[in-house]
Structures are given as structure tokens and as C-alpha cells.
Amino acid sequence: MGTSSQTADIVLHQHQHIYEIALTGDWLIDAESKDTGSIVSAIGQLPAGSRLLFTTAELGRWDSVLVTEIITILEVAHQTGVLVDRSSLPEAIQGLLKLVYTAPEGAEIKSPIQAASWIDSIRQTLASVSNDLSALLEFVGLLVMTVYDLLRGNSHFRRVDLWLQIQECGPAALPIVTLISLLVGLILAFVGAVQLSLFGAEIYIANLVSLGMTREMGGLMTAIIMSGRTGAAYAAQLGTMRVNDEIDALKTMNLEPLAFLVIPRMTALILIMPLLCLYADLMGIIGGAMVSITLFDISVTEYVDRTINAVQMKDFVIGFIKCAVFGILIALAGCLRGMQCGRSASAVGDAATSAVVTSIVFIVVADSVMTLICNRLGV
Amino acid sequence: MNQAVISVRNLSMAYGEVLIQRDLNFTINRGDIFVIMGGSGCGKSTLLRHLIGLQAPAQGEIFYGGASLLAAGPQARQQLLRKNGVLFQSGGLLSSLTLAENVALPLTESTRLAAKKIRDIVAYKLALVGLAGFEDYYPAQLSGGMQKRAGLARAMALDPDILFFDEPSAGLDPITAKHLDDLILRLRDSLSATVVIVTHELASIFAIGSNAIFLDADSKTLIASGSPHELLASSSDPKIIQFLTRGNHQAADKGVNA
Ligand SMILES: Nc1ncnc2c1ncn2[C@@H]1O[C@H](COP(=O)(O)OP(=O)(O)OP(=O)(O)O)[C@@H](O)[C@H]1O
Ligand SMILES: [Mg+2]
């Protein structure tokens, strides 16, 4: 075997009824490749039943390049009914071919997923939406039954868990809620002030900010923060527990996963959300005050006065109720996606993502509906 | 003395439309170490999940003693499954709880024992599996083998009558795997429990198995049952011989069927 590489070549000879493929030179991945198309098509033209063999006396070094060529030739020969004598190939190649043509044991080869046409993909999307809806209904139904069981004392959860979850979604969320609500209050004040100052009505900034925060933005911002923070965490926690067989293990210990894992999480979020919302309202109003006092020469007492005049109890109550509803929806979306999670790491990621998407959709839809209702009722 | 604890009649298992196994019939007797064997993907874990009531059969019945698992209402069903202990392949320990809390979980939830008594039982069970002193570790702080043993301690917490294992020694080194086998044997003897075990480990199968079934993925049913030694000695089915001898027995005359 020479170290200088020799060009690969392939020639088809005929001796009476026997065809012979002569392989010469080095067949290597990093060498210049040899086009074998003409030989392959020549083999495709041979009369059925003719015999084909290889001569490899002059063959140099070879690797997968040659093996794949031979496989192509074998397949064409098989289709045209040419009989191939493989025994004239080097033994190593025969061994590789043997491996290639041995079907994996007991494996039914499944057809790969076909690329769907766009009509199919619309149909699939619709089907998955309706699946999602029925899964949601089923989940809610199960939850109601679980709550009933809990109330009758037939199943229970650990108090400690509820306490831990409350700490996790309450105090731990305060910094981010503070930051975001302050900024939202600030932005509201700025945007409003620019318009209001056209009429010299800067004093109404207080009304704008306090009403905007209590009725709408406080709850909405809290909900969006919590869906990213806690909803995603719920989905990821429950999903990982499913992957690790923890949920099945609970079932075998006679503990209902819904009662044991889902109820404490949902309860915690539903209790905490309205409180966080009130806190966010307050922070937003403070943010607004910072802008009006420093930039628009409104005194603290004036701002406080206007705010107290503008905001009524019912505005707080509306924000409070909205946020409680958001809390239910976020917890529902997070826990539902977590419990539906498949058994792989990527499924956990998907569960977290879809928990956030689902809960934001829920939040926006619910907010529109509730705003509409308030409007109709004239509150 | 051959008292049936679990009997399976005409069981068919499926995921949606996809049939996994059909027409399974077998009986697990008291005191057995019952091995479920078969190639990868043939449905052993699925069968185990059916036996412990996590999945409902597509067809057929599973009896605990004389009572059907399917026909039982939720309460009766809980009662039937109450004396089961299960060790999942990945241990199934709750990652947010310490070992002690994990083992204590079934005790606090299903019994009215005093906290002190529960602590004692937990320490005793952890000591049984050689994990005394690890009470305050979280599962993530343990090696794979230790997690398996901790899972075993939790499975045994309520002194179960039947212990189920899914591939307990998968991923363990041979010595640790052997220790686990010994542990299972010793526990079976001293707790007089019945053990149902899914495993690929030939060493374990022959060392501890007293009765076995072999599931086949191609014909989608059970193709042999009996004690592993008998199966090896008397079976004429090449699939079983191959499995039990790691394919060595037949390697020579296995032609290439391209
Ligand atoms: N959740 C599921 N949904 C659909 N099919 C599944 C699901 N889980 C398992 N299967 C299929 O069921 C068959 C049996 O799976 P199972 O996990 O019971 O195999 P196994 O015998 O335990 O294999 P192994 O020895 O590799 O653990 C496999 O073909 C698998 O593809
Ligand atoms: Mg398995």
C-alpha cells in the first residue's frame, strides 16, 4: 500500500455472460471523488439474470466512500435482477455489508412523520385546540372533585407545602412586582402628563394614575409577572416530577397528586395574587407621585388629595376580583400543563412555555370580558 | 402453600390504538420472586403499571387475591392496592423532600402514628437499606445506587405484602447490583413479602428469580413461563434461549437473512 494516493477508478468489463467491475486505486473520503453514475446506469441496463462480480486486486485504501458506492451498485443490481457475487469483495467490506443488510431484531420500522400539507396542519391545529379545551374541562372537573374530597376529609395535603408555596409566590415575588409597578406608574404619569399639560390640567395625573393602576394595570401587570414567574415554575416542577416517576410514586402511595401537589399550589397563588395586586396598585401610585411631584410641581398633599377623591372602594374591589380570577387562571394553566407533561426533558421545556402562553391568553381574554361586564354594569 | 396473590386473566394492554401485549395469563404466588423478562420495548414496564393500577387494561382482568381490580370502586381499589410497595426505575423520590421526609410520607399520610414513632420507623428502614445517617440528605445529593436504595426504603415503609421493582439494578455496577439482589432476597425472607421484578440482568434473574414470564414483542404475547433455571434447561424456543444466554448459544448458526 503506497503512501502516495492513487486515483480511484471503476471500470465495467464483459467476459461472455459475466460482467466484471474492476475497482482500482484509493477510495477515500478526503480524496477527489470519482463519479460512478455511468457505471451504475450501465448496470441498470444489463439483462436480468446476468452475473456480476468484482475484481479488487488493484484496490488501494478505501473507506465509507467505497462501501456506499457498492451499496448503490448492489441495490441497482437487485432491482434489475442481476446476480451479484459478493464473495469477490474484500472480506472487511463483506462484513460491513452483512451488518447493513441485517434488519434490527424485533424492530418494526415505523414510517417517519410525513411533512403535512397546510390543510392538514390547519386541521391538526384545530384538533389540538379542541383537545386542549376538553383537557381543560376535564382538569377543572377533577379539581372540583378533589376539592370536594378535601372538604370531606377523604384526602389531604401537607400544610407545610401550602406554606412553602405561599412564601415562594408571595414575598419572593415582591422585588420584581415593586420594580415593574413603580415603572408602570411612572410611565402612566409621563404619558398622561404630556397630554394633560396641553390643557394645563396636570393635576389630573393623580386621577389617571390611580384609576389606571387600581382598575386595570396593577392587576394585569401582576398577572403577567406571575404567569412568567410562578405559572412557568409550576409547569416545570410538575413536569419534572412526572419525568422522574414522582407523580406515579405518589399514586402508588395512595396520595392523590391533584390534592397533594396541585391544590397547595393553586391555593397559594389564589390567596397571594389579590394581595400582590393591592401592593402593585400602591407602588404604581407612588411611581406616579414621583413624576408629578418632581417634574410637574404638584405638591404631595395635592396628589394624595386627588388620589383619594378619584379612587373609590369599588375600583379597588374590581382590581382585587380581577386579580383573583387571574390567579386562578395562571395556576390552572401552570398545573394543567405540568400534569400533561410528557416524559422527557424537552417536554418539560414545552410545558413551561405553553403554561406561560396559555395563561397570558387566558388573562387577556378574561380581562376583556370582565372590563366589558364592568362597563355594562356601569361600575 | 401456593397461594395466588395476583392473577392476571386475558389481559391486553394498549396505548390508544397501539396494542402492546395481548392475552396475558399468569399467576403470582405468595413468596414468589416473580421476574418479568423480555426484550426492550416489549411492554414490561407497561405490564408493571397495569399490575399496580396506574393504567387500565384494554381488556381482561387483574385479580388481587379473589377481588378484581377493575370491578372495584375507588375505595375498595385503594384497599386492594394498599399493601403494595413500588420502586420505580428512577427511584421516584420526591426531590423537594429529604430522605427522611420521603420515607415518612406514606407513614404520615396513611397512618396515625405519633411523630416520634414515625421517626423511629424511618431510621429503621433507612438502616435496613444501609443508609442510616442520610436522613437529612436530599435525593439529588445521593448517587444513583443510593437513590435506588432510598426508594426501596420508602417502598417498604408500610411493610408491604407485595414489592414491585422496575429494573432495580439498571445503571448500577455489578457489585452494587449484587448487594441490591441480596437485599431483596433478605427482605423477602424476613418480611415474607412477594416480589415482582422487571429486569434484564441475567445474574439477578438466575440468582433470585423463583418464577418468571417472558414477553415477546413480535407476537405481542407471553411466550413462556416457569422458573428461570427450568426455562433455560427445558425451553426449545430460540428467543428464550438467546435471551437467557445473552445470544451466545445461538450466535454460531444464526445465518444472515438479508
Ligand atoms: N406513554 C406512552 N404512549 C405511547 N406508547 C408508549 C408509551 N409508553 C410506552 N409506549 C410504547 O409501549 C411499548 C412498551 O413500552 P415499555 O416501556 O412497557 O417497554 P419495556 O418492556 O419496559 O422496555 P424497556 O426494557 O426498554 O424498559 C414501547 O413500544 C413504547 O413505544
Ligand atoms: Mg421499561
JSON list of C-alpha atoms in Angstrom, two decimals, chain A residues 86 98 101-103 105-108 154 156-158 161 240-241 243-255 260-261 343, chain B residues 49 52 54 75 78 81-82 84 86 88-90 92-95 97 101 105-106 108-110 154 217-218 220 242 254 256-258:
[
{"chain": "A", "resi": 86, "resn": "ARG", "atom": "CA", "xyz": [-20.25, -10.52, -3.21]},
{"chain": "A", "resi": 98, "resn": "LYS", "atom": "CA", "xyz": [-23.68, -8.10, 6.28]},
{"chain": "A", "resi": 101, "resn": "TYR", "atom": "CA", "xyz": [-28.45, -5.88, 5.46]},
{"chain": "A", "resi": 102, "resn": "THR", "atom": "CA", "xyz": [-29.30, -7.49, 8.78]},
{"chain": "A", "resi": 103, "resn": "ALA", "atom": "CA", "xyz": [-32.58, -5.98, 9.88]},
{"chain": "A", "resi": 105, "resn": "GLU", "atom": "CA", "xyz": [-34.24, -7.58, 15.53]},
{"chain": "A", "resi": 106, "resn": "GLY", "atom": "CA", "xyz": [-37.81, -7.20, 16.55]},
{"chain": "A", "resi": 107, "resn": "ALA", "atom": "CA", "xyz": [-37.92, -3.63, 15.40]},
{"chain": "A", "resi": 108, "resn": "GLU", "atom": "CA", "xyz": [-40.85, -2.66, 13.30]},
{"chain": "A", "resi": 154, "resn": "ASN", "atom": "CA", "xyz": [-61.13, 11.97, 52.24]},
{"chain": "A", "resi": 156, "resn": "HIS", "atom": "CA", "xyz": [-55.41, 15.93, 52.17]},
{"chain": "A", "resi": 157, "resn": "PHE", "atom": "CA", "xyz": [-52.19, 17.75, 51.53]},
{"chain": "A", "resi": 158, "resn": "ARG", "atom": "CA", "xyz": [-49.31, 18.81, 53.73]},
{"chain": "A", "resi": 161, "resn": "ASP", "atom": "CA", "xyz": [-46.38, 22.59, 51.33]},
{"chain": "A", "resi": 240, "resn": "THR", "atom": "CA", "xyz": [-40.09, 17.21, 36.14]},
{"chain": "A", "resi": 241, "resn": "MET", "atom": "CA", "xyz": [-41.91, 15.23, 38.79]},
{"chain": "A", "resi": 243, "resn": "VAL", "atom": "CA", "xyz": [-40.43, 12.65, 34.24]},
{"chain": "A", "resi": 244, "resn": "ASN", "atom": "CA", "xyz": [-38.88, 11.32, 37.46]},
{"chain": "A", "resi": 245, "resn": "ASP", "atom": "CA", "xyz": [-41.82, 9.00, 38.21]},
{"chain": "A", "resi": 246, "resn": "GLU", "atom": "CA", "xyz": [-42.54, 11.07, 41.31]},
{"chain": "A", "resi": 247, "resn": "ILE", "atom": "CA", "xyz": [-46.19, 11.50, 40.38]},
{"chain": "A", "resi": 248, "resn": "ASP", "atom": "CA", "xyz": [-46.66, 7.78, 39.79]},
{"chain": "A", "resi": 249, "resn": "ALA", "atom": "CA", "xyz": [-44.90, 7.11, 43.07]},
{"chain": "A", "resi": 250, "resn": "LEU", "atom": "CA", "xyz": [-47.39, 9.34, 44.87]},
{"chain": "A", "resi": 251, "resn": "LYS", "atom": "CA", "xyz": [-50.27, 7.42, 43.34]},
{"chain": "A", "resi": 252, "resn": "THR", "atom": "CA", "xyz": [-48.86, 4.11, 44.49]},
{"chain": "A", "resi": 253, "resn": "MET", "atom": "CA", "xyz": [-48.58, 5.54, 48.00]},
{"chain": "A", "resi": 254, "resn": "ASN", "atom": "CA", "xyz": [-52.26, 6.29, 47.86]},
{"chain": "A", "resi": 255, "resn": "LEU", "atom": "CA", "xyz": [-51.72, 10.04, 47.66]},
{"chain": "A", "resi": 260, "resn": "PHE", "atom": "CA", "xyz": [-51.10, 16.68, 47.16]},
{"chain": "A", "resi": 261, "resn": "LEU", "atom": "CA", "xyz": [-49.34, 18.80, 44.55]},
{"chain": "A", "resi": 343, "resn": "ARG", "atom": "CA", "xyz": [-41.70, 12.06, 29.88]},
{"chain": "B", "resi": 49, "resn": "ARG", "atom": "CA", "xyz": [-48.00, -0.18, 35.62]},
{"chain": "B", "resi": 52, "resn": "ILE", "atom": "CA", "xyz": [-50.15, -1.59, 40.31]},
{"chain": "B", "resi": 54, "resn": "LEU", "atom": "CA", "xyz": [-51.68, 3.04, 37.29]},
{"chain": "B", "resi": 75, "resn": "GLN", "atom": "CA", "xyz": [-62.37, 2.86, 47.95]},
{"chain": "B", "resi": 78, "resn": "GLN", "atom": "CA", "xyz": [-57.33, 1.65, 47.38]},
{"chain": "B", "resi": 81, "resn": "LEU", "atom": "CA", "xyz": [-53.50, -1.68, 46.47]},
{"chain": "B", "resi": 82, "resn": "ARG", "atom": "CA", "xyz": [-52.72, -0.52, 49.98]},
{"chain": "B", "resi": 84, "resn": "ASN", "atom": "CA", "xyz": [-48.16, -2.63, 47.62]},
{"chain": "B", "resi": 86, "resn": "VAL", "atom": "CA", "xyz": [-43.30, 0.19, 44.39]},
{"chain": "B", "resi": 88, "resn": "PHE", "atom": "CA", "xyz": [-39.67, 2.97, 40.12]},
{"chain": "B", "resi": 89, "resn": "GLN", "atom": "CA", "xyz": [-36.79, 2.78, 37.73]},
{"chain": "B", "resi": 90, "resn": "SER", "atom": "CA", "xyz": [-35.60, 6.26, 38.64]},
{"chain": "B", "resi": 92, "resn": "GLY", "atom": "CA", "xyz": [-39.35, 8.22, 42.20]},
{"chain": "B", "resi": 93, "resn": "LEU", "atom": "CA", "xyz": [-38.23, 10.05, 45.33]},
{"chain": "B", "resi": 94, "resn": "LEU", "atom": "CA", "xyz": [-39.80, 13.47, 45.74]},
{"chain": "B", "resi": 95, "resn": "SER", "atom": "CA", "xyz": [-36.95, 15.84, 45.02]},
{"chain": "B", "resi": 97, "resn": "LEU", "atom": "CA", "xyz": [-38.22, 16.36, 50.38]},
{"chain": "B", "resi": 101, "resn": "GLU", "atom": "CA", "xyz": [-39.42, 13.02, 54.74]},
{"chain": "B", "resi": 105, "resn": "LEU", "atom": "CA", "xyz": [-44.52, 10.31, 53.63]},
{"chain": "B", "resi": 106, "resn": "PRO", "atom": "CA", "xyz": [-46.54, 7.10, 53.32]},
{"chain": "B", "resi": 108, "resn": "THR", "atom": "CA", "xyz": [-47.73, 10.24, 57.88]},
{"chain": "B", "resi": 109, "resn": "GLU", "atom": "CA", "xyz": [-50.32, 10.10, 55.15]},
{"chain": "B", "resi": 110, "resn": "SER", "atom": "CA", "xyz": [-51.82, 6.66, 55.69]},
{"chain": "B", "resi": 154, "resn": "ARG", "atom": "CA", "xyz": [-39.78, 4.15, 51.01]},
{"chain": "B", "resi": 217, "resn": "ALA", "atom": "CA", "xyz": [-42.51, -8.04, 21.19]},
{"chain": "B", "resi": 218, "resn": "ASP", "atom": "CA", "xyz": [-43.11, -9.73, 17.82]},
{"chain": "B", "resi": 220, "resn": "LYS", "atom": "CA", "xyz": [-47.13, -9.43, 21.32]},
{"chain": "B", "resi": 242, "resn": "GLN", "atom": "CA", "xyz": [-30.92, -16.47, 23.30]},
{"chain": "B", "resi": 254, "resn": "LYS", "atom": "CA", "xyz": [-27.53, -17.63, 13.12]},
{"chain": "B", "resi": 256, "resn": "VAL", "atom": "CA", "xyz": [-27.65, -13.78, 7.65]},
{"chain": "B", "resi": 257, "resn": "ASN", "atom": "CA", "xyz": [-31.06, -13.26, 6.26]},
{"chain": "B", "resi": 258, "resn": "ALA", "atom": "CA", "xyz": [-30.59, -10.30, 4.01]}
]
